[in-house]
mmCIF file with all atom_site columns, C-alpha atoms in Angstrom:
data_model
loop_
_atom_site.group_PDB
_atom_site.id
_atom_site.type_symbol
_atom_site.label_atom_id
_atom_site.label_alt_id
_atom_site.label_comp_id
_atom_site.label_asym_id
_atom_site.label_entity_id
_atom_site.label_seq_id
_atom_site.pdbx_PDB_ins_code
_atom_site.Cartn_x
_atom_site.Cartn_y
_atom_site.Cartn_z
_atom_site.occupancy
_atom_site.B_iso_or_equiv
_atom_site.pdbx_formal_charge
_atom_site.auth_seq_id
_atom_site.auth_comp_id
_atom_site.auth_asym_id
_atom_site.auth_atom_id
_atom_site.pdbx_PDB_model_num
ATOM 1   C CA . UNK A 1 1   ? 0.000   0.000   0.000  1.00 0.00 ? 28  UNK A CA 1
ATOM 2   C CA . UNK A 1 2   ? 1.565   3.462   -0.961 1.00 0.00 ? 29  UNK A CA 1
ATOM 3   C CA . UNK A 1 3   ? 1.387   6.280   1.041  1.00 0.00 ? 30  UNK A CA 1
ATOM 4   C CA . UNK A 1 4   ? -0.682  8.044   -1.570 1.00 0.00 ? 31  UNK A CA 1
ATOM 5   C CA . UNK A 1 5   ? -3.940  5.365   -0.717 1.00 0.00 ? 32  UNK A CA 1
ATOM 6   C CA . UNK A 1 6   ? -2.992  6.057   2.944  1.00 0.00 ? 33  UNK A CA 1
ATOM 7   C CA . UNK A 1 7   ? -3.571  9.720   2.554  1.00 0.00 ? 34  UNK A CA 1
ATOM 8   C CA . UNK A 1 8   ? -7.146  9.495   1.389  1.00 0.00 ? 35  UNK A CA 1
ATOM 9   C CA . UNK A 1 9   ? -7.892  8.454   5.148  1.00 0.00 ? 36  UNK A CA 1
ATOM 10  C CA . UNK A 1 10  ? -9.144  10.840  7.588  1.00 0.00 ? 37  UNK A CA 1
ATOM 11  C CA . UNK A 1 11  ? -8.665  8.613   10.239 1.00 0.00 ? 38  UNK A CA 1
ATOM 12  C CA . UNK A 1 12  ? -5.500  5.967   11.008 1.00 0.00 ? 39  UNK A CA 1
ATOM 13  C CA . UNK A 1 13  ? -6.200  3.481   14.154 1.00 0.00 ? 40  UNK A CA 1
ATOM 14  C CA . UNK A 1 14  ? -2.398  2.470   14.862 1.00 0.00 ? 41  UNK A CA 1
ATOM 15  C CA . UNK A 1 15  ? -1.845  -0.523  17.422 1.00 0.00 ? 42  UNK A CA 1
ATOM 16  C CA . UNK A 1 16  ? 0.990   0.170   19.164 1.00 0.00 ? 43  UNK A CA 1
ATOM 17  C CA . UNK A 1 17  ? 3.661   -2.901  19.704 1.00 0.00 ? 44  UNK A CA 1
ATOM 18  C CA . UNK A 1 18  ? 4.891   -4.075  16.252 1.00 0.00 ? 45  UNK A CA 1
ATOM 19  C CA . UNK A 1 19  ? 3.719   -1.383  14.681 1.00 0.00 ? 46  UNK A CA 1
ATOM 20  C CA . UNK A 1 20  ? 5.051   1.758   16.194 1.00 0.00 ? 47  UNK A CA 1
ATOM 21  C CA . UNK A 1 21  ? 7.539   0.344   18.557 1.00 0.00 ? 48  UNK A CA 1
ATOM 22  C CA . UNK A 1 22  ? 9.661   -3.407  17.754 1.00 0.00 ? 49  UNK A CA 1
ATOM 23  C CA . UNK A 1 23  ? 8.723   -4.341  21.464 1.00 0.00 ? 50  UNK A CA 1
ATOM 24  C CA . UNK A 1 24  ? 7.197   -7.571  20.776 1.00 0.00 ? 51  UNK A CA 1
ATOM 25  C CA . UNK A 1 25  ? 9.689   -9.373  21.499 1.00 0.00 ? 52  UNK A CA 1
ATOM 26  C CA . UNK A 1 26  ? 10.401  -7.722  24.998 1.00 0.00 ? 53  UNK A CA 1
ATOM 27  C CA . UNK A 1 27  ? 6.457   -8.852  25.875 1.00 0.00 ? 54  UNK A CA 1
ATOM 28  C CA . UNK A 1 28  ? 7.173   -12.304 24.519 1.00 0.00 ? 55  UNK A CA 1
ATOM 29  C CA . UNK A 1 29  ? 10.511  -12.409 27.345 1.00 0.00 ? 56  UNK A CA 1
ATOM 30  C CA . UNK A 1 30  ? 8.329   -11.256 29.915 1.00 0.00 ? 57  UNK A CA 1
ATOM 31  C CA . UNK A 1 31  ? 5.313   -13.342 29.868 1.00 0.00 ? 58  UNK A CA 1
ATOM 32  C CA . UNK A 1 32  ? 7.792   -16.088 29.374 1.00 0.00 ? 59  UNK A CA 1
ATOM 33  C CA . UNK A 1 33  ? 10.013  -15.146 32.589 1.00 0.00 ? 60  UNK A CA 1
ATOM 34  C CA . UNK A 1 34  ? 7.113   -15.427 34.839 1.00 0.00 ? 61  UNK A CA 1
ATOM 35  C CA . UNK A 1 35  ? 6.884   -19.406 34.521 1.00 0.00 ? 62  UNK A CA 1
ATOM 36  C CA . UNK A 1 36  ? 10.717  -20.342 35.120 1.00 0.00 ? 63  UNK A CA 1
ATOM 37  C CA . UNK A 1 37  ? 9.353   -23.310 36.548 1.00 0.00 ? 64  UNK A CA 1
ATOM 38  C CA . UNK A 1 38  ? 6.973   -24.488 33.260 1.00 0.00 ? 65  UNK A CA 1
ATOM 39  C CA . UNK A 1 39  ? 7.729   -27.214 30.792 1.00 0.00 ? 66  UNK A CA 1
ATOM 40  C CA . UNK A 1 40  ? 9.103   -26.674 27.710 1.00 0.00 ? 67  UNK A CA 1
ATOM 41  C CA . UNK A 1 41  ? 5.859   -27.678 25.855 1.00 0.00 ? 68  UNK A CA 1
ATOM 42  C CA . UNK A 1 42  ? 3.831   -25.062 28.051 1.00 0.00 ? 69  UNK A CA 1
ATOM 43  C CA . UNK A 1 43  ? 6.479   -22.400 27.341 1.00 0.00 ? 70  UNK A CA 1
ATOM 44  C CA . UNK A 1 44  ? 5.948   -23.098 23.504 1.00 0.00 ? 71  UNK A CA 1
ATOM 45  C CA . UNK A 1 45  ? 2.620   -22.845 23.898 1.00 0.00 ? 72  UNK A CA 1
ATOM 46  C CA . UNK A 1 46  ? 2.227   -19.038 26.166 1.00 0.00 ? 73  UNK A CA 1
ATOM 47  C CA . UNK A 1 47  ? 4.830   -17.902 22.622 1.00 0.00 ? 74  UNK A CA 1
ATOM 48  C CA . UNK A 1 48  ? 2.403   -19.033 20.469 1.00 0.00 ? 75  UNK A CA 1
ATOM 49  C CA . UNK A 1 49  ? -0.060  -18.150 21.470 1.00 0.00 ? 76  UNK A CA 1
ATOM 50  C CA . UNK A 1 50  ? 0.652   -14.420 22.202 1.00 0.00 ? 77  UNK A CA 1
ATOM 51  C CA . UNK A 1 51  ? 2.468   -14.046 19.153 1.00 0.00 ? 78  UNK A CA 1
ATOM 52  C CA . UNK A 1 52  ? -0.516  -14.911 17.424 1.00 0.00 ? 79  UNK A CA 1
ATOM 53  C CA . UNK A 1 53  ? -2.778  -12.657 19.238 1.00 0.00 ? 80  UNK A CA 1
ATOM 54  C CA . UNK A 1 54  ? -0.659  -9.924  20.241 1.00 0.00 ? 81  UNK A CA 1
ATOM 55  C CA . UNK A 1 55  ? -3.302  -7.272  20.287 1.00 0.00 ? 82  UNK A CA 1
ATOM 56  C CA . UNK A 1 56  ? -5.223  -9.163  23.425 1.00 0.00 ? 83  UNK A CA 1
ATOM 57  C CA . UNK A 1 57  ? -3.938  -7.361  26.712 1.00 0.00 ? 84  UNK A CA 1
ATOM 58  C CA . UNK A 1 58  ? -2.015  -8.886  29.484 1.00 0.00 ? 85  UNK A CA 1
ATOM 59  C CA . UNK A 1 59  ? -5.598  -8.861  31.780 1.00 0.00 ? 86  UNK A CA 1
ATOM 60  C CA . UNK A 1 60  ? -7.189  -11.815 29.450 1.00 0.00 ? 87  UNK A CA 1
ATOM 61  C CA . UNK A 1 61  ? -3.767  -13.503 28.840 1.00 0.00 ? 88  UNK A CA 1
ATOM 62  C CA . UNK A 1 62  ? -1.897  -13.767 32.036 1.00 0.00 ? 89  UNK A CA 1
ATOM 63  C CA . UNK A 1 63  ? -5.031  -15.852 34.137 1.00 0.00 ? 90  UNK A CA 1
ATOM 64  C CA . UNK A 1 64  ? -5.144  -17.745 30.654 1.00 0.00 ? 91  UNK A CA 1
ATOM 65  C CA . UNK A 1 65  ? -1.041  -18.627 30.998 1.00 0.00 ? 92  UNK A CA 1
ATOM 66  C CA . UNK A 1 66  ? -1.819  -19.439 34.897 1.00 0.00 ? 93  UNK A CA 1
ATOM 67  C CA . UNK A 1 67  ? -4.032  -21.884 34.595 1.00 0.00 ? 94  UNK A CA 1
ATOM 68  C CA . UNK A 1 68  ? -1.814  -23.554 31.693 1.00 0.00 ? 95  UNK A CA 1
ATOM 69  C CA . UNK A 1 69  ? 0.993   -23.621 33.907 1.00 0.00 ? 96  UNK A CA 1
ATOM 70  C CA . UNK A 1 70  ? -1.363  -25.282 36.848 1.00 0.00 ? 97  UNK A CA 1
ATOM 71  C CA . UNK A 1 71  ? -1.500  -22.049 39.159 1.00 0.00 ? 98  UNK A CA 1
ATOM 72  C CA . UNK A 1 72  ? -4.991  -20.784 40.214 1.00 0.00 ? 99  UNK A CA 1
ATOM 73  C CA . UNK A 1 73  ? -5.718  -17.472 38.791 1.00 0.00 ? 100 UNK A CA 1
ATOM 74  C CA . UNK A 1 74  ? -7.232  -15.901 42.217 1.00 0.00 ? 101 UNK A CA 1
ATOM 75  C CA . UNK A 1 75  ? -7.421  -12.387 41.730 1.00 0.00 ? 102 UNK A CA 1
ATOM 76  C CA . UNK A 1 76  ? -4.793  -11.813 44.132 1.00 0.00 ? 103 UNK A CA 1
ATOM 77  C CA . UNK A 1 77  ? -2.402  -13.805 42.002 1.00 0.00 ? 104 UNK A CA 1
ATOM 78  C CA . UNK A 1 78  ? -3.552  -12.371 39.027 1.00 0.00 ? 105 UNK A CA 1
ATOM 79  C CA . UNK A 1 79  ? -2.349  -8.796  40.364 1.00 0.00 ? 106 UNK A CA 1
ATOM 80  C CA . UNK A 1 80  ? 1.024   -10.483 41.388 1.00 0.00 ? 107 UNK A CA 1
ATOM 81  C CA . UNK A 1 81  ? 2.023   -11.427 38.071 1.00 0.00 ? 108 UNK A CA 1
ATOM 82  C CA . UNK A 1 82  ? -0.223  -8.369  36.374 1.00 0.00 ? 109 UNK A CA 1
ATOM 83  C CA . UNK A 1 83  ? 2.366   -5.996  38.592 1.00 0.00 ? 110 UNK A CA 1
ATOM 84  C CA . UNK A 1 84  ? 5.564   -8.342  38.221 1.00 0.00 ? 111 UNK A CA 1
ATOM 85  C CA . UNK A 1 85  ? 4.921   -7.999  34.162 1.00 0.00 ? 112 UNK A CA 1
ATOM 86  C CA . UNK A 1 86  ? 4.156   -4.058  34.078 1.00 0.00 ? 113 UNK A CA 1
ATOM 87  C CA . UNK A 1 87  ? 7.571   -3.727  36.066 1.00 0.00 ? 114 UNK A CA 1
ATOM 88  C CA . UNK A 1 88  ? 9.510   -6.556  33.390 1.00 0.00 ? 115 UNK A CA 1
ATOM 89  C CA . UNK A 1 89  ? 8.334   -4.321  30.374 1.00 0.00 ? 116 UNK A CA 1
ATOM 90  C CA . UNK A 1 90  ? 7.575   -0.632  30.784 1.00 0.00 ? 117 UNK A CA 1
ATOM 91  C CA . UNK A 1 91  ? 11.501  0.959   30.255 1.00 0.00 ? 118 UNK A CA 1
ATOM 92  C CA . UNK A 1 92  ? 12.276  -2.222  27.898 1.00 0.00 ? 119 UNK A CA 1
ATOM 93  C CA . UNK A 1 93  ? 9.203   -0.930  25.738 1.00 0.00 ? 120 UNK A CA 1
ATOM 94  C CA . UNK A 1 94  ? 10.419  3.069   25.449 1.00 0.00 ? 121 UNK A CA 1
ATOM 95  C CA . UNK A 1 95  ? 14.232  1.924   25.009 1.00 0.00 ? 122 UNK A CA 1
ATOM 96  C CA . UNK A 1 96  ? 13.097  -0.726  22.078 1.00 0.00 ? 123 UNK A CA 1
ATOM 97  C CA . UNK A 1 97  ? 13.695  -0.032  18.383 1.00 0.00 ? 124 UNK A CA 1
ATOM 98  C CA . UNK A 1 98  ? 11.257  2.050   16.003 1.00 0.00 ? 125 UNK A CA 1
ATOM 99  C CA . UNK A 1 99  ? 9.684   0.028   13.441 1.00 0.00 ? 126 UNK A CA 1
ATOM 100 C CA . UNK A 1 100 ? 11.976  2.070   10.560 1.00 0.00 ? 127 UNK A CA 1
ATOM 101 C CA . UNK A 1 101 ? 10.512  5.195   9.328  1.00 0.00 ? 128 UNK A CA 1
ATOM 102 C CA . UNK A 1 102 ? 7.208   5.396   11.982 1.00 0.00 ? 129 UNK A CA 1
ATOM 103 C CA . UNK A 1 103 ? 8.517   8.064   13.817 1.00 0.00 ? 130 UNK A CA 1
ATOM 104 C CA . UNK A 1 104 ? 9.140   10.257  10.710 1.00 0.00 ? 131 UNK A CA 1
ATOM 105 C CA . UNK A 1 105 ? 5.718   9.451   9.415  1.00 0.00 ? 132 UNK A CA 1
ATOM 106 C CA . UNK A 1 106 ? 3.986   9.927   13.126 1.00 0.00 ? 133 UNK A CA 1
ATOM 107 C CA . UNK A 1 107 ? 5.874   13.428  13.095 1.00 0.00 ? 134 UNK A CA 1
ATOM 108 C CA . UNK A 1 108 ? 4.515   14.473  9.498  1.00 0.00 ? 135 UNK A CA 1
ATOM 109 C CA . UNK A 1 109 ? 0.756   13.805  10.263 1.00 0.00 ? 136 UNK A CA 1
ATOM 110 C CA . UNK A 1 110 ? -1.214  15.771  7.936  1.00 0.00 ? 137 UNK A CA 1
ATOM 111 C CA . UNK A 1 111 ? -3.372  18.063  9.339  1.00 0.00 ? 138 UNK A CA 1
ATOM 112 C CA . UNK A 1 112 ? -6.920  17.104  8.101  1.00 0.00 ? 139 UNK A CA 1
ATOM 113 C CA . UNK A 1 113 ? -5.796  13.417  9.389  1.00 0.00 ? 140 UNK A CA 1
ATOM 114 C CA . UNK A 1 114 ? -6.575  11.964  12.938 1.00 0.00 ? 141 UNK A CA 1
ATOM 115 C CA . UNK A 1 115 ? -4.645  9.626   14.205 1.00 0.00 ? 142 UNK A CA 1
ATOM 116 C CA . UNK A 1 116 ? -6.069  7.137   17.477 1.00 0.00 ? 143 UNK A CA 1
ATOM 117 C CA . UNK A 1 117 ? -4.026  4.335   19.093 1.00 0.00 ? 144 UNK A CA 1
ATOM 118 C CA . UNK A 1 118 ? -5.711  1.350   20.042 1.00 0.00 ? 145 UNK A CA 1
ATOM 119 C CA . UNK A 1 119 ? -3.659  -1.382  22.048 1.00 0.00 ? 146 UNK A CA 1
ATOM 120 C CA . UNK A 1 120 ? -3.890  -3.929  24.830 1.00 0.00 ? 147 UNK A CA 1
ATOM 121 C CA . UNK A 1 121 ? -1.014  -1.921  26.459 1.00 0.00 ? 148 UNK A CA 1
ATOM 122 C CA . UNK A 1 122 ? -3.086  -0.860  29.953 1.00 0.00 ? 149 UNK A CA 1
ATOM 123 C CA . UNK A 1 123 ? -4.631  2.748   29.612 1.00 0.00 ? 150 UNK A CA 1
ATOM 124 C CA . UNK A 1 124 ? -1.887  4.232   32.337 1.00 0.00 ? 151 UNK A CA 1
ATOM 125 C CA . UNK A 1 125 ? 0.975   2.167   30.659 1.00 0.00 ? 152 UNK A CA 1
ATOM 126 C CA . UNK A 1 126 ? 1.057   3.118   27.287 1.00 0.00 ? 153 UNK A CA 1
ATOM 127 C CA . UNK A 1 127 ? -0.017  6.834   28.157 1.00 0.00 ? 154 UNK A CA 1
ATOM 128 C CA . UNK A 1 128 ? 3.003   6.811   30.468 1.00 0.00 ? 155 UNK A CA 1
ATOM 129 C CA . UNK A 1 129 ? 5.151   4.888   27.681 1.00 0.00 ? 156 UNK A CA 1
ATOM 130 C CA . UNK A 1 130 ? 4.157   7.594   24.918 1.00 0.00 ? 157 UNK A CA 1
ATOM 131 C CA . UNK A 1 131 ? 5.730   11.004  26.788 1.00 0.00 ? 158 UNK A CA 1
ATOM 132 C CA . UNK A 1 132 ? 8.949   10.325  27.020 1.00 0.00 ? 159 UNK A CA 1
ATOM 133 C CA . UNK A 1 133 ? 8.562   9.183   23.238 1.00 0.00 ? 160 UNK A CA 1
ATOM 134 C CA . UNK A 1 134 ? 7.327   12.672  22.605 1.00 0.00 ? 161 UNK A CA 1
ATOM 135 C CA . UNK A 1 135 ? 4.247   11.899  20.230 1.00 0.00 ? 162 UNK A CA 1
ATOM 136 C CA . UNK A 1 136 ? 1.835   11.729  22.682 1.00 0.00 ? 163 UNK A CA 1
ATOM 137 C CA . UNK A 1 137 ? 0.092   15.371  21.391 1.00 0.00 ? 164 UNK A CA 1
ATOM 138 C CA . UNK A 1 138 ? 0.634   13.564  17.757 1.00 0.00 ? 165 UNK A CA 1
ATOM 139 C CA . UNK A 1 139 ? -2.909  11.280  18.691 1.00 0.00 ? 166 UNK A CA 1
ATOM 140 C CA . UNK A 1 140 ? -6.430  12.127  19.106 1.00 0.00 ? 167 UNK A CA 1
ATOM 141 C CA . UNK A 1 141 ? -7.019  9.472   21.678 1.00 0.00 ? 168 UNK A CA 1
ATOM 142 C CA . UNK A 1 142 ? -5.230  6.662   22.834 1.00 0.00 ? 169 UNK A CA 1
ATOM 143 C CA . UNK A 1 143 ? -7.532  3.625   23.944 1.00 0.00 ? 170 UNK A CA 1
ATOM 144 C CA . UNK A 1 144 ? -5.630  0.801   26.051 1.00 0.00 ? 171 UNK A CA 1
ATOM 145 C CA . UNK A 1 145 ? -6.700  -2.405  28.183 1.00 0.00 ? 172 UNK A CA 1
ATOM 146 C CA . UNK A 1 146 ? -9.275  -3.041  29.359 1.00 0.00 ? 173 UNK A CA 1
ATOM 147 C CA . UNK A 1 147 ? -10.907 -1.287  26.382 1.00 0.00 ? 174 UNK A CA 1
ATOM 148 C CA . UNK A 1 148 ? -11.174 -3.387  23.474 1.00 0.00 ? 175 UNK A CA 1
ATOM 149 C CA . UNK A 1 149 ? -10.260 -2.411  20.499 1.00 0.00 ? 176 UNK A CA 1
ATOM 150 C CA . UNK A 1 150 ? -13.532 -2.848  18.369 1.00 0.00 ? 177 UNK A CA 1
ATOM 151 C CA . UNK A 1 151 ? -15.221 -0.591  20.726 1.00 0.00 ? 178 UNK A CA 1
ATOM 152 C CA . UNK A 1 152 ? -12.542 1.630   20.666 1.00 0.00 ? 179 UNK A CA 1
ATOM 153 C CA . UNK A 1 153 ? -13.002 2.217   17.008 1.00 0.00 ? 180 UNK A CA 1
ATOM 154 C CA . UNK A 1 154 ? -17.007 2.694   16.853 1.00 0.00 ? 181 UNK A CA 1
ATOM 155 C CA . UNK A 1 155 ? -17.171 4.985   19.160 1.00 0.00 ? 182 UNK A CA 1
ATOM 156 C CA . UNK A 1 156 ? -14.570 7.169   17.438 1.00 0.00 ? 183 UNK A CA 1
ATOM 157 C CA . UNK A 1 157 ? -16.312 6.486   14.040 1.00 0.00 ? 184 UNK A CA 1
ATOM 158 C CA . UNK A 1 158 ? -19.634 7.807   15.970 1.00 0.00 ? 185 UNK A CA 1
ATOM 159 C CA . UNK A 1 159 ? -17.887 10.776  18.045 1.00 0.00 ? 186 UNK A CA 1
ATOM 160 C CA . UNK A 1 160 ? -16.033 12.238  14.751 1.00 0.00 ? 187 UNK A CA 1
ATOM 161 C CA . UNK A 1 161 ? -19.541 11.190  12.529 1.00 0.00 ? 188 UNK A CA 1
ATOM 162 C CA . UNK A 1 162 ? -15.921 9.634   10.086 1.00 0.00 ? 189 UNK A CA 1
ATOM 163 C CA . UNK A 1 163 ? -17.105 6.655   7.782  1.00 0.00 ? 190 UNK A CA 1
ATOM 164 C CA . UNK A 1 164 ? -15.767 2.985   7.732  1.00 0.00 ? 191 UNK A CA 1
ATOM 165 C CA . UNK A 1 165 ? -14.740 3.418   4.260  1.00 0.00 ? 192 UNK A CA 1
ATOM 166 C CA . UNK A 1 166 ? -12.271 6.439   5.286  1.00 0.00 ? 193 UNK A CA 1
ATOM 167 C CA . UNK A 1 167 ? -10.801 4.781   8.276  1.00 0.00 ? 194 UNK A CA 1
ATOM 168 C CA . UNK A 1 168 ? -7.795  2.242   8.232  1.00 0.00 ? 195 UNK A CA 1
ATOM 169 C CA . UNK A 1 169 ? -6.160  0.119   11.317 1.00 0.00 ? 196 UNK A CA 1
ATOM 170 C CA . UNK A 1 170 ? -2.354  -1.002  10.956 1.00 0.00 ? 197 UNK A CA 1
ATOM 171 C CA . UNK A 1 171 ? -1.716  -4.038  13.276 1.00 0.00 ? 198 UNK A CA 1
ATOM 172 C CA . UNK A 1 172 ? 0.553   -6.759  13.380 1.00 0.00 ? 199 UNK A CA 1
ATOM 173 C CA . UNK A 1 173 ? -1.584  -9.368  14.467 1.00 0.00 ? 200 UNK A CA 1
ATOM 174 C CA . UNK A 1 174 ? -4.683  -11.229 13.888 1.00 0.00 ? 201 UNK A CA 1
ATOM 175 C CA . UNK A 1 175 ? -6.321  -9.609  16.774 1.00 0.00 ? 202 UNK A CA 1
ATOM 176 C CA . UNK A 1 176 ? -6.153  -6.030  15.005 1.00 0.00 ? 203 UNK A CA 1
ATOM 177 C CA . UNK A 1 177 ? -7.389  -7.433  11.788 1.00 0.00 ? 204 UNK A CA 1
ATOM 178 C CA . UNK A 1 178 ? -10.375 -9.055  13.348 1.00 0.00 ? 205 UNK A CA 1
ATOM 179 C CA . UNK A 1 179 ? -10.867 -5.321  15.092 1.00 0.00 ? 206 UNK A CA 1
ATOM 180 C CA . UNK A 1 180 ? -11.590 -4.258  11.593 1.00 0.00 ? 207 UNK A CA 1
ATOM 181 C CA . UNK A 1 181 ? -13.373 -6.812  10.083 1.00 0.00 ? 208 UNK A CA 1
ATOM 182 C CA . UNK A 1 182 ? -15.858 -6.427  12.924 1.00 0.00 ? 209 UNK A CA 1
ATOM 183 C CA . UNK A 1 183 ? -16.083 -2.993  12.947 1.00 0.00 ? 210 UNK A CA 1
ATOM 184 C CA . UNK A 1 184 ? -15.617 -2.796  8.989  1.00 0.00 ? 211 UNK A CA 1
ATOM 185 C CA . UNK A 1 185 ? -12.730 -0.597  8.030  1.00 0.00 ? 212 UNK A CA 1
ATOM 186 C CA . UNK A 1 186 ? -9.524  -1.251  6.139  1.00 0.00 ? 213 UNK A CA 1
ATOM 187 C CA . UNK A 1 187 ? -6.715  -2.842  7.242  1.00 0.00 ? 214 UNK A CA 1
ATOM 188 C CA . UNK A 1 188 ? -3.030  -2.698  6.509  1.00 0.00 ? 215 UNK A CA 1
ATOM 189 C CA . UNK A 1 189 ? -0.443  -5.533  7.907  1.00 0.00 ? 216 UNK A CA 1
ATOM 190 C CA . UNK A 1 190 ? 2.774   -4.346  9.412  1.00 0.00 ? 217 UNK A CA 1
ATOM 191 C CA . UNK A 1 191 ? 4.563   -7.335  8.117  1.00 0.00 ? 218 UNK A CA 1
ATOM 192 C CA . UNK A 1 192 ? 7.143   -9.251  10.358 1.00 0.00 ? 219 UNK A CA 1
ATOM 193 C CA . UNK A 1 193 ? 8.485   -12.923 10.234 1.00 0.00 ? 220 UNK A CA 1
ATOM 194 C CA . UNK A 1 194 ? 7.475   -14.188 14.110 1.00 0.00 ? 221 UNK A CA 1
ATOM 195 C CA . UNK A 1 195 ? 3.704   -14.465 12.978 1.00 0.00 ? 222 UNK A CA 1
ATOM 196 C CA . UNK A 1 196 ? 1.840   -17.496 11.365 1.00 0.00 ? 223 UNK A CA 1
ATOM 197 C CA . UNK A 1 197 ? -0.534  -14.725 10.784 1.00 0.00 ? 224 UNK A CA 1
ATOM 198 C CA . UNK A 1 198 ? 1.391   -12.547 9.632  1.00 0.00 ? 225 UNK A CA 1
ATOM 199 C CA . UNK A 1 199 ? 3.083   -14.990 7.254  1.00 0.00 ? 226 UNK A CA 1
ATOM 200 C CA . UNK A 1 200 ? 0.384   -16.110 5.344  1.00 0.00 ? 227 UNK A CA 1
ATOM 201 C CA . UNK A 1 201 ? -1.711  -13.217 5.463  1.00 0.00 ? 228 UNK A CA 1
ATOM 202 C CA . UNK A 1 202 ? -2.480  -12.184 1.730  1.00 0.00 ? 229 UNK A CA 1
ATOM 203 C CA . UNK A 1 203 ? -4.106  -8.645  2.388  1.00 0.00 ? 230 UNK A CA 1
ATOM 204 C CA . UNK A 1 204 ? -2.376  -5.400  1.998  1.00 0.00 ? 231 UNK A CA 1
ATOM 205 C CA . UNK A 1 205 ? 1.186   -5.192  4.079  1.00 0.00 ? 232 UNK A CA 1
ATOM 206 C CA . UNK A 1 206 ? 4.137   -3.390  4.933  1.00 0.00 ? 233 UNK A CA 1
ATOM 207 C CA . UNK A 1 207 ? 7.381   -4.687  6.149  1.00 0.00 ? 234 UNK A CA 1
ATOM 208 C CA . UNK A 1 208 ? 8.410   -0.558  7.601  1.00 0.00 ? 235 UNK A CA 1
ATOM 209 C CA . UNK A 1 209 ? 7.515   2.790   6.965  1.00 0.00 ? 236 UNK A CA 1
ATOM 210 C CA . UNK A 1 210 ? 10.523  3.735   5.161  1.00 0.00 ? 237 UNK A CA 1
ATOM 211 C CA . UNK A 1 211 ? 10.038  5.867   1.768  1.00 0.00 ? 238 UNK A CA 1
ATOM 212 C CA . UNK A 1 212 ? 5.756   6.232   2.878  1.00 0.00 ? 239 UNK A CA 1
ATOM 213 C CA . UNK A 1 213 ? 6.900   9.849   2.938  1.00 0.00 ? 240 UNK A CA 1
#
């Protein structure tokens, strides 16, 4: 997709890991340093599965990993391991790579363009991530756990009265595409190689941002 068909939105959702920042892979080390003490087989499994469905947040995933891993997800637990993750990731994530060329295209937002994250990052995370990034002013809204994301997006649609057919999402996993499909908008693939997804995915995709300017 060229950035010319890109400009003819007036509205860009923009998941956030993958996308903006290469911090998938600091998520995937965390969830998987919780469980020293799982097997091999489980371990493969809690990668799999969240590389797969990276855009579900950590409150859906970690009771899910608990129980795989044979510990009762009390709630009390749950916030153990909830807290123990947020403190594993939240430097990691603002000291990770740019995807190549976001920042640059983040920076040049047009001006009749609005621009909305939607993430499972939680809402005080990934507001607290995006200042010392400095492109926090750059979006309209920024919608995090426990929001999902398809709600996130109609009631943007139906607060800026902006049509499906002039609204786009860029993810990087199956999660964000099903947020458009069931919402009905476009959506564009940030490409990357640690994704079944993401491999066989025929839609429109992009590896970077690089020359989109």
């Amino acid at each position: 997709m060229s950035i010319k068909s890109l400009q003819e939105y007036k509205l860009i959702f923009w998941d956030f890991d993958g996308v903006i920042k290469d911090s998938v892979d600091v998520k995937t080390d965390a969830y998987l340093s919780l469980f020293p003490n799982a097997s091999k087989d489980v371990l493969k499994r809690i990668k799999i599965h969240h590389l797969e469905y990276g855009g579900i947040s950590r409150f859906e995933k970690i009771p899910m990993y608990l129980e795989w891993v044979g510990i009762q997800p009390t709630d009390q637990v749950i916030g153990q391991y909830l807290g123990q993750f947020a403190n594993l990731v939240v430097q990691k994530v603002i000291s990770s790579p740019w995807v190549p060329g976001v920042e640059q295209f983040l920076k040049q937002k047009p001006v009749y363009q609005k621009f909305v994250i939607v993430t499972g990052t939680p809402q005080e995370e990934i507001q607290e991530i995006l200042i010392p990034l400095q492109i926090n002013q750059i979006f309209e809204h920024v919608f995090g756990a426990p929001t999902q994301k398809s709600e996130a997006i109609n009631w943007t649609l139906q607060n800026y009265n902006i049509k499906n057919e002039e609204t786009i999402l860029i993810g990087d996993s199956k999660t964000d595409w099903l947020a458009a499909k069931q919402t009905g908008i476009q959506f564009l693939l940030r490409e990357t190689k640690i994704s079944d997804f993401s491999i066989h995915y025929s839609g429109n995709k992009i590896k970077d941002f690089i020359g989109l300017l």
